[in-house]
Amino acid sequence: TCGICVEKCPFDAIEIINLPQELDDEPVHRYGENAFSLYGLPVPLEGQVTGILGPNGIGKTTAVRILAGELAPNLGQHGDPPGWDAVLDAYRGTELQDYLSDVRDGEVSVARKPQYVDKIPDQFDGSTEQLLENVDERGVLDDLLERLDIEHVREQDIDSLSGGELQRVALVACLARDVDFYFIDEITPYLDISQRVKAARLIQEMAEEHGKSMLVVEHDLAILDLVADNLHVAYGEPGAYGVITDPKSVRNGINEYLKGYLQNENMRIRPNAIEFEEHAPRQVSRADTLVEYPDVSKSYGEGEFGLDVEGGTIRENEVLGIVGPNGIGKSTFAELLAGRLDPDEGELGFELDIAYKPQYIEIDQPMQVEAFLRSITDKVGSSYWNTEIGQPLQLDRIMEQNLLDLSGGERQRVAIAATLSESADLYLLDEPSAYLDVEQRVRATNAIRRFAEQQDATVMVIDHDIYMIDLLADRLMVFDGEPAVQGRASEPKGMREGMNDFLANLDITFRRDENVGRPRINKPGSQLDKEQKKSGEYYYAP
Ligand code: ADP
Ligand code: ADP
């Protein structure tokens, strides 16, 4: 074993390689004897968006607490903390010197967007308006609400908002403050792509037009690439120690991260590279048909949301990617397939048994993870289940924990495991990427693909992380129309046609990084953007 994985390598690494070891240098902070240690700090820069890319539990929050002046770093001397002057000495001559001396003098003010927005309703009673009017120090509330399309939730109680609405309200609450340093811990969970791009644009404007220091943690790499001006990679062993590298260019930082090797640090952080196909995969259609369905349509009532579905075929053992904005009828389509809704026009004539992981996970019983999973399948603990589900989703360490104590990423992994443990005709996963870090997204992707192949299962995955969809899907089903009004679902298509349709709706094109073939969002109106739109190639090289 290589140390990352417990038994079998999900990356199929042939070679066992050296993994990061805790550094010999002095840490910035150590919480105690044998407790978590942090090495290195991100450097907030005025007028810049600084990104951090790395796993959860690697010390990002610790670093921000230091930069916010809430935690005086102890330089590893937890028994006898040396105080701010010693810290300043240690950072003399570095880019952080001026910033840290402002922190020491209490001159840095900070606003934060927390990672887990689902917790906001537990902490706040009242309407969106009440939450936001206290923080509108810049007098920009109307503008921000409008640009993130959430004016309609102003009067609503916070506990009635959907996750996607909460995410945007939380971002507004952070950006409306008038401070020096803004920390945004994940932009994207529960947002669709156009909402992600709009949020990224607002964050960039804070830096470009208002000269603020923006620090962003983000695991959707296409969005991180778009939003950040420079990037720190974080690596180490979650829970034990974390290292934050010196800043890199965003392009290099992401490329090195995907390759699994950090050049300046001479550090391998993963056995294998994560690679994308530059050309659309050829369509293979050996697989048997799971179901064939005709055109159907469904509306929830006079003047309410309506969906038109183009007839198509779903195959056995494929992973079908489902893309499209929020509120466009993706869940409605699933309800139709399951026979829980009857179409107004057209007839389905089957009722598929669907194992479903919803976008907003509700597993809130006071129950141990293991007991919960055993209530779904008696295979928990079998070698098949351990190898194919437990290990890739890194459940071993949390099996004894209570469901109520899990972090967002842990709940997500338990919910994916629970869904794949059911026996069903069709597995539908809605936004499995939410709250997973990049490494966990890759592991989950591999687990889902293997599951489909080995169990002859059909898996449909709704996700807004374009990299994850690219790595996961064999074919795509594209939803478009007007959210909350009228949706249209295409038949399942090949990746190239599907990506082109989907991205044409969004008016976004991707180019390829020359080095690693990674898709990167083109600047709107750039030469490449125009050329690709003209030739109709939004994603893959022709
Ligand atoms: P991230 O934000 O990257 O998820 P954190 O900075 O929150 O990581 O935490 C890094 C590690 O430090 C975790 O293992 C966490 O349990 C540990 N940690 C955080 N705060 C404390 C503390 N006050 N005392 C001891 N350990 C802590
Ligand atoms: P998606 O899964 O793409 O986010 P949904 O299928 O959940 O979209 O919802 C599409 C639209 O239908 C939304 O505007 C939603 O509010 C509305 N909707 C969903 N269920 C019902 C229902 N039972 N009655 C009325 N409207 C509904």
PDB file of C-alpha atoms and ligand atoms in Angstrom, residues 31-32 35-36 55-63 65 115 185 238-240, ligand 1:
ATOM      1  CA  TYR A  31      -2.133  22.889  18.480  1.00  0.00           C
ATOM      2  CA  GLY A  32      -0.358  20.710  21.048  1.00  0.00           C
ATOM      3  CA  ALA A  35      -1.696  17.581  17.577  1.00  0.00           C
ATOM      4  CA  PHE A  36      -2.190  19.107  14.139  1.00  0.00           C
ATOM      5  CA  PRO A  55      -7.912  18.623   0.829  1.00  0.00           C
ATOM      6  CA  ASN A  56     -10.199  19.320   3.758  1.00  0.00           C
ATOM      7  CA  GLY A  57      -8.623  19.046   7.210  1.00  0.00           C
ATOM      8  CA  ILE A  58      -5.289  20.387   5.997  1.00  0.00           C
ATOM      9  CA  GLY A  59      -5.280  23.586   8.067  1.00  0.00           C
ATOM     10  CA  LYS A  60      -6.980  26.155   5.835  1.00  0.00           C
ATOM     11  CA  THR A  61      -9.241  27.391   8.625  1.00  0.00           C
ATOM     12  CA  THR A  62      -6.302  27.444  11.034  1.00  0.00           C
ATOM     13  CA  ALA A  63      -4.366  29.598   8.564  1.00  0.00           C
ATOM     14  CA  ARG A  65      -7.703  32.296  11.954  1.00  0.00           C
ATOM     15  CA  GLN A 115     -17.983  26.384   4.197  1.00  0.00           C
ATOM     16  CA  ASP A 185     -14.545  28.917   2.034  1.00  0.00           C
ATOM     17  CA  PRO A 238      -5.452  15.660   6.884  1.00  0.00           C
ATOM     18  CA  GLY A 239      -5.817  15.868  10.647  1.00  0.00           C
ATOM     19  CA  ALA A 240      -2.070  15.403  11.277  1.00  0.00           C
TER      20      ALA A 240
HETATM   21  P1  ADP B   1      -9.411  22.791   7.075  1.00  0.00           P
HETATM   22  O1  ADP B   1      -9.965  24.170   7.207  1.00  0.00           O
HETATM   23  O2  ADP B   1      -8.342  22.669   6.030  1.00  0.00           O
HETATM   24  O3  ADP B   1     -10.463  21.731   6.890  1.00  0.00           O
HETATM   25  P2  ADP B   1      -8.674  23.132   9.885  1.00  0.00           P
HETATM   26  O4  ADP B   1      -7.691  24.244   9.955  1.00  0.00           O
HETATM   27  O5  ADP B   1     -10.067  23.408  10.303  1.00  0.00           O
HETATM   28  O6  ADP B   1      -8.623  22.445   8.438  1.00  0.00           O
HETATM   29  O7  ADP B   1      -8.170  21.944  10.799  1.00  0.00           O
HETATM   30  C1  ADP B   1      -6.940  21.262  10.598  1.00  0.00           C
HETATM   31  C2  ADP B   1      -6.748  20.267  11.724  1.00  0.00           C
HETATM   32  O8  ADP B   1      -6.517  20.973  12.957  1.00  0.00           O
HETATM   33  C3  ADP B   1      -7.949  19.367  11.956  1.00  0.00           C
HETATM   34  O9  ADP B   1      -7.477  18.051  12.140  1.00  0.00           O
HETATM   35  C4  ADP B   1      -8.543  19.904  13.237  1.00  0.00           C
HETATM   36  O10 ADP B   1      -9.146  18.840  13.949  1.00  0.00           O
HETATM   37  C5  ADP B   1      -7.336  20.440  13.977  1.00  0.00           C
HETATM   38  N1  ADP B   1      -7.720  21.531  14.903  1.00  0.00           N
HETATM   39  C6  ADP B   1      -8.454  22.622  14.588  1.00  0.00           C
HETATM   40  N2  ADP B   1      -8.610  23.413  15.665  1.00  0.00           N
HETATM   41  C7  ADP B   1      -7.970  22.793  16.681  1.00  0.00           C
HETATM   42  C8  ADP B   1      -7.760  23.113  18.077  1.00  0.00           C
HETATM   43  N3  ADP B   1      -8.241  24.242  18.606  1.00  0.00           N
HETATM   44  N4  ADP B   1      -7.059  22.229  18.818  1.00  0.00           N
HETATM   45  C9  ADP B   1      -6.564  21.099  18.275  1.00  0.00           C
HETATM   46  N5  ADP B   1      -6.719  20.738  16.993  1.00  0.00           N
HETATM   47  C10 ADP B   1      -7.410  21.581  16.190  1.00  0.00           C
END
